[in-house]
XYZ file of C-alpha atoms in Angstrom:
50
model
C -88.826 -0.702 169.017
C -90.322 2.554 170.317
C -93.165 0.648 172.002
C -90.607 -1.432 173.895
C -89.036 1.744 175.304
C -92.306 3.564 175.919
C -95.172 1.084 176.277
C -98.564 2.249 175.063
C -101.052 3.252 177.720
C -104.447 4.168 176.316
C -105.569 5.878 179.534
C -102.574 8.204 179.500
C -103.050 8.787 175.772
C -106.687 9.794 176.410
C -105.577 12.239 179.099
C -103.022 13.820 176.740
C -105.671 14.205 174.023
C -108.005 15.830 176.564
C -105.212 18.199 177.645
C -104.407 19.085 174.031
C -108.059 19.947 173.358
C -108.189 22.062 176.533
C -105.078 23.982 175.514
C -106.406 24.535 171.987
C -109.636 25.943 173.426
C -107.622 28.265 175.690
C -105.616 29.504 172.698
C -108.709 29.946 170.521
C -110.508 31.907 173.257
C -107.454 34.120 173.982
C -107.580 33.144 177.662
C -103.840 32.423 177.673
C -100.853 34.420 176.492
C -98.570 32.611 174.096
C -94.832 33.145 174.311
C -92.506 32.578 171.366
C -90.236 29.576 171.906
C -87.080 31.616 171.248
C -88.122 34.029 174.012
C -88.693 31.134 176.422
C -85.228 29.696 175.789
C -83.677 33.167 176.065
C -85.256 33.658 179.509
C -84.159 30.184 180.627
C -80.614 30.890 179.484
C -80.583 34.233 181.292
C -81.872 32.640 184.477
C -79.236 29.903 184.553
C -76.331 32.054 183.383
C -76.823 34.899 185.847
């Protein structure tokens, strides 16, 4: 049923895997700053409620 809603596309899947590996490498090398999810949602809420 899920495949009928979102058909499989191996090229897109390969791109997502590549992106996931890139992001993992960025995290492992400390070249990005991670933000806690609760903090992200707090900032979004503040932005839209102000």
